[in-house]
mmCIF file of C-alpha atoms in Angstrom:
data_model
loop_
_atom_site.group_PDB
_atom_site.id
_atom_site.type_symbol
_atom_site.label_atom_id
_atom_site.label_comp_id
_atom_site.label_asym_id
_atom_site.label_seq_id
_atom_site.Cartn_x
_atom_site.Cartn_y
_atom_site.Cartn_z
ATOM 1 C CA MET A 267 129.541 103.419 180.071
ATOM 2 C CA VAL A 268 126.276 104.688 181.550
ATOM 3 C CA VAL A 269 125.187 106.106 178.195
ATOM 4 C CA TRP A 270 125.759 102.789 176.461
ATOM 5 C CA LEU A 271 123.876 101.008 179.230
ATOM 6 C CA ILE A 272 120.888 103.339 178.808
ATOM 7 C CA ALA A 273 120.842 102.518 175.095
ATOM 8 C CA ALA A 274 121.155 98.803 175.883
ATOM 9 C CA CYS A 275 118.265 99.001 178.369
ATOM 10 C CA GLU A 276 116.072 100.740 175.798
ATOM 11 C CA ILE A 277 116.874 98.124 173.163
ATOM 12 C CA GLY A 278 116.422 95.358 175.720
ATOM 13 C CA PHE A 279 113.016 96.722 176.704
ATOM 14 C CA TRP A 280 111.681 96.408 173.161
ATOM 15 C CA VAL A 281 113.388 93.078 172.515
ATOM 16 C CA LEU A 282 111.913 91.513 175.657
ATOM 17 C CA LEU A 283 108.523 93.006 174.839
ATOM 18 C CA ALA A 284 108.584 91.614 171.297
ATOM 19 C CA LEU A 285 109.724 88.187 172.518
ATOM 20 C CA GLY A 286 107.108 88.135 175.255
ATOM 21 C CA LEU A 287 104.244 89.006 172.909
ATOM 22 C CA ALA A 288 105.476 86.569 170.258
ATOM 23 C CA ALA A 289 105.709 83.783 172.833
ATOM 24 C CA ARG A 290 102.171 84.496 174.024
ATOM 25 C CA TYR A 291 100.299 84.965 170.759
ATOM 26 C CA LEU A 292 102.370 83.115 168.150
ATOM 27 C CA LEU A 293 103.642 80.143 170.152
ATOM 28 C CA GLY A 294 101.002 79.978 172.877
ATOM 29 C CA TRP A 295 103.643 79.932 175.631
ATOM 30 C CA ARG A 296 101.803 82.048 178.154
ATOM 31 C CA ARG A 297 104.040 81.294 181.143
ATOM 32 C CA THR A 298 107.161 81.992 179.094
ATOM 33 C CA SER A 299 105.703 85.318 177.989
ATOM 34 C CA VAL A 300 104.991 86.273 181.598
ATOM 35 C CA VAL A 301 108.576 85.477 182.581
ATOM 36 C CA LEU A 302 109.939 87.539 179.681
ATOM 37 C CA LEU A 303 107.743 90.520 180.504
ATOM 38 C CA LEU A 304 108.634 90.308 184.193
ATOM 39 C CA CYS A 305 112.281 90.700 183.172
ATOM 40 C CA GLU A 306 111.538 94.261 182.025
ATOM 41 C CA PRO A 307 111.948 95.840 185.515
ATOM 42 C CA VAL A 308 115.288 94.056 185.901
ATOM 43 C CA LEU A 309 116.717 96.344 183.229
ATOM 44 C CA GLU A 310 115.953 99.422 185.329
ATOM 45 C CA LEU A 311 117.421 97.785 188.427
ATOM 46 C CA VAL A 312 120.628 97.010 186.540
ATOM 47 C CA LEU A 313 120.849 100.592 185.258
ATOM 48 C CA PHE A 314 120.278 101.958 188.758
ATOM 49 C CA ALA A 315 122.923 99.667 190.259
ATOM 50 C CA VAL A 316 125.526 100.465 187.608
ATOM 51 C CA THR A 317 124.900 104.207 187.967
ATOM 52 C CA ALA A 318 125.283 103.985 191.746
ATOM 53 C CA VAL A 319 128.502 101.949 191.425
ATOM 54 C CA ASP A 320 129.858 104.420 188.871
ATOM 55 C CA LEU A 321 129.359 107.292 191.313
ATOM 56 C CA ARG A 322 130.744 105.260 194.207
ATOM 57 C CA ASP A 323 133.926 104.557 192.246
ATOM 58 C CA GLY A 324 134.580 108.266 191.991
ATOM 59 C CA ALA A 325 133.082 109.150 188.608
ATOM 60 C CA GLU A 326 132.344 112.861 188.248
ATOM 61 C CA PRO A 327 128.555 113.364 188.250
ATOM 62 C CA GLY A 328 127.570 114.234 184.690
ATOM 63 C CA TRP A 329 124.662 114.521 182.336
ATOM 64 C CA GLU A 330 124.682 110.763 181.736
ATOM 65 C CA HIS A 331 123.798 110.118 185.383
ATOM 66 C CA GLY A 332 120.951 112.620 185.149
ATOM 67 C CA LEU A 333 119.751 111.000 181.938
ATOM 68 C CA ALA A 334 119.774 107.608 183.641
ATOM 69 C CA ALA A 335 117.509 108.956 186.404
ATOM 70 C CA LEU A 336 115.097 110.419 183.839
ATOM 71 C CA TYR A 337 115.051 107.167 181.891
ATOM 72 C CA ILE A 338 114.268 105.119 184.996
ATOM 73 C CA GLY A 339 111.521 107.561 186.003
ATOM 74 C CA TYR A 340 109.958 107.393 182.547
ATOM 75 C CA THR A 341 109.989 103.591 182.350
ATOM 76 C CA VAL A 342 108.572 103.247 185.865
ATOM 77 C CA ALA A 343 105.676 105.566 184.969
ATOM 78 C CA PHE A 344 104.977 104.536 181.370
ATOM 79 C CA GLY A 345 106.532 101.081 180.992
ATOM 80 C CA HIS A 346 103.479 99.095 182.130
ATOM 81 C CA TYR A 347 101.170 101.426 180.180
ATOM 82 C CA THR A 348 103.173 100.796 177.000
ATOM 83 C CA ILE A 349 103.219 97.029 177.544
ATOM 84 C CA ARG A 350 99.466 96.919 178.135
ATOM 85 C CA TRP A 351 98.799 99.041 175.040
ATOM 86 C CA LEU A 352 100.921 96.838 172.788
ATOM 87 C CA ASP A 353 99.507 93.680 174.360
ATOM 88 C CA GLY A 354 96.016 94.798 173.358
ATOM 89 C CA HIS A 355 97.087 95.324 169.757
ATOM 90 C CA ALA A 356 98.982 92.014 169.674
ATOM 91 C CA ALA A 357 95.942 90.188 171.066
ATOM 92 C CA HIS A 358 93.833 91.697 168.291
ATOM 93 C CA ARG A 359 96.201 91.183 165.358
ATOM 94 C CA LEU A 360 97.895 87.945 166.389
ATOM 95 C CA GLY A 361 95.454 86.329 168.797
ATOM 96 C CA GLY A 362 92.147 87.012 167.063
ATOM 97 C CA GLY A 363 90.845 89.132 169.923
ATOM 98 C CA PRO A 364 88.639 92.219 169.670
ATOM 99 C CA PRO A 365 90.215 95.523 168.666
ATOM 100 C CA PRO A 366 91.585 97.408 171.678
ATOM 101 C CA PRO A 367 89.705 100.533 172.762
ATOM 102 C CA ARG A 368 91.067 103.703 171.236
ATOM 103 C CA PRO A 369 91.722 106.739 173.437
ATOM 104 C CA PRO A 370 89.060 109.441 173.173
ATOM 105 C CA ARG A 371 89.784 112.347 170.871
ATOM 106 C CA TYR A 372 87.216 114.963 171.790
ATOM 107 C CA GLY A 373 85.580 116.803 174.665
ATOM 108 C CA ARG A 374 85.835 116.015 178.347
ATOM 109 C CA ALA A 375 86.754 112.379 177.681
ATOM 110 C CA ARG A 376 89.939 113.531 175.904
ATOM 111 C CA ALA A 377 90.673 115.972 178.739
ATOM 112 C CA ARG A 378 90.381 113.188 181.333
ATOM 113 C CA HIS A 379 92.617 110.940 179.241
ATOM 114 C CA GLU A 380 95.315 113.617 178.976
ATOM 115 C CA ALA A 381 95.049 114.338 182.714
ATOM 116 C CA LYS A 382 95.661 110.660 183.516
ATOM 117 C CA LEU A 383 98.720 110.608 181.283
ATOM 118 C CA TRP A 384 99.995 113.756 182.965
ATOM 119 C CA LEU A 385 99.609 112.136 186.384
ATOM 120 C CA ARG A 386 101.814 109.338 185.100
ATOM 121 C CA ALA A 387 104.353 111.952 184.063
ATOM 122 C CA VAL A 388 104.166 113.485 187.544
ATOM 123 C CA PHE A 389 104.854 110.079 189.072
ATOM 124 C CA GLY A 390 107.760 109.451 186.713
ATOM 125 C CA GLY A 391 109.136 112.921 187.422
ATOM 126 C CA ALA A 392 108.903 112.298 191.154
ATOM 127 C CA VAL A 393 110.878 109.064 190.766
ATOM 128 C CA ALA A 394 113.544 110.857 188.710
ATOM 129 C CA LEU A 395 113.763 113.729 191.209
ATOM 130 C CA ALA A 396 114.131 111.299 194.097
ATOM 131 C CA LEU A 397 116.915 109.389 192.329
ATOM 132 C CA LEU A 398 118.703 112.630 191.441
ATOM 133 C CA GLU A 399 118.430 113.878 195.013
ATOM 134 C CA CYS A 400 119.821 110.591 196.297
ATOM 135 C CA ALA A 401 122.742 110.974 193.879
ATOM 136 C CA VAL A 402 123.351 114.558 195.054
ATOM 137 C CA ARG A 403 123.409 113.507 198.708
ATOM 138 C CA TYR A 404 125.545 110.480 197.903
ATOM 139 C CA VAL A 405 128.182 112.582 196.176
ATOM 140 C CA GLY A 406 127.974 115.305 198.838
ATOM 141 C CA ASP A 407 130.811 117.810 198.834
ATOM 142 C CA SER A 408 133.243 115.468 197.098
ATOM 143 C CA GLY A 409 132.137 116.378 193.579
ATOM 144 C CA ASP A 410 130.365 118.887 191.373
ATOM 145 C CA VAL A 411 126.637 118.126 191.412
ATOM 146 C CA SER A 412 125.570 121.057 189.217
ATOM 147 C CA SER A 413 124.652 118.748 186.322
ATOM 148 C CA LEU A 414 122.419 116.670 188.615
ATOM 149 C CA ARG A 415 120.712 119.835 189.888
ATOM 150 C CA ALA A 416 120.255 120.977 186.286
ATOM 151 C CA PHE A 417 118.496 117.702 185.460
ATOM 152 C CA GLN A 418 116.204 118.211 188.437
ATOM 153 C CA TRP A 419 115.086 121.549 187.019
ATOM 154 C CA THR A 420 114.776 119.952 183.577
ATOM 155 C CA THR A 421 112.469 117.335 185.072
ATOM 156 C CA VAL A 422 110.316 119.957 186.796
ATOM 157 C CA ARG A 423 110.068 122.037 183.620
ATOM 158 C CA ALA A 424 109.188 119.026 181.463
ATOM 159 C CA VAL A 425 106.414 117.916 183.824
ATOM 160 C CA GLY A 426 105.159 121.513 184.059
ATOM 161 C CA ILE A 427 105.040 121.962 180.270
ATOM 162 C CA TYR A 428 103.271 118.620 179.911
ATOM 163 C CA GLY A 429 100.773 119.766 182.538
ATOM 164 C CA LEU A 430 100.018 122.960 180.580
ATOM 165 C CA ILE A 431 99.461 120.909 177.430
ATOM 166 C CA ALA A 432 97.139 118.538 179.303
ATOM 167 C CA LEU A 433 95.292 121.497 180.844
ATOM 168 C CA SER A 434 94.718 122.988 177.398
ATOM 169 C CA TYR A 435 92.397 120.081 176.579
ATOM 170 C CA THR A 436 90.203 121.157 179.496
ATOM 171 C CA VAL A 437 90.323 124.894 178.814
ATOM 172 C CA TRP A 438 89.987 124.525 175.042
ATOM 173 C CA PRO A 439 88.407 121.091 174.501
ATOM 174 C CA ARG A 440 88.554 119.647 171.025
ATOM 175 C CA ARG A 441 85.140 119.440 169.454
ATOM 176 C CA ALA A 442 83.899 116.492 167.470
ATOM 177 C CA PRO A 443 83.216 117.034 163.756
ATOM 178 C CA ALA A 444 79.776 118.260 162.762
ATOM 179 C CA GLY A 445 77.217 115.570 163.456
ATOM 180 C CA GLY A 446 79.504 113.822 165.950
ATOM 181 C CA ARG A 447 79.414 113.723 169.723
ATOM 182 C CA ALA A 448 81.655 115.310 172.337
ATOM 183 C CA GLU A 449 82.892 111.871 173.334
ATOM 184 C CA ASP A 450 85.000 110.182 170.723
ATOM 185 C CA ASP A 451 82.878 107.942 168.559
ATOM 186 C CA GLY A 452 85.773 105.498 168.273
ATOM 187 C CA ALA A 453 85.733 104.930 172.031
ATOM 188 C CA ALA A 454 81.979 104.356 171.910
ATOM 189 C CA LYS A 455 82.373 101.762 169.162
ATOM 190 C CA ASP A 456 84.844 99.874 171.287
ATOM 191 C CA ARG A 457 82.489 99.399 174.223
ATOM 192 C CA PRO A 458 81.000 96.115 172.890
ATOM 193 C CA ALA A 459 84.546 94.867 172.223
ATOM 194 C CA ARG A 460 85.523 95.505 175.829
ATOM 195 C CA THR A 461 82.403 93.723 177.039
ATOM 196 C CA SER A 462 83.059 90.660 174.900
ATOM 197 C CA ALA A 463 86.688 90.614 175.978
ATOM 198 C CA GLY A 464 85.640 90.576 179.594
ATOM 199 C CA ASN A 465 83.369 87.562 178.977
ATOM 200 C CA ARG A 466 86.013 85.436 177.303
#
């Protein structure tokens, strides 16, 4: 049941996001869009509650419970970032707003961008580790928690590998094409768009 609920939460996330953006930019229902987007965290709360009840009712801790913790950690860390990114594109394509700023591609600007994303991954990993540890302590000696411990190590390894990838952009920064600048020219072009957006 937990696996199906994870899939339902993922589908629900995108459905609510699409409905919220459509309500805001196609129908002009700003308050309705806010309500729809605020329903996003409810999905994670439902998944957390169902997972806890499943363990309380005597279910053997398995990979699906570990996956639920990872999913919640990921959505807590990257859910708002994803919504904001898509909102910028929807405002541009559906609402006539300026194009959203693109992430930098070269030099130190790209390294800083990757470092910020990695910090989000660290936060999401910390949330997942905390939930997994709570599940381990909740089950105690009454069940086999090896799968939950395995997911903890999986979380640590994933965050560590992501950190090495992010660090590579600092150690070996990508260089702009000949005649370009170290900072992504696309980000520079978007500066006037950000200024005009702020004055609307």
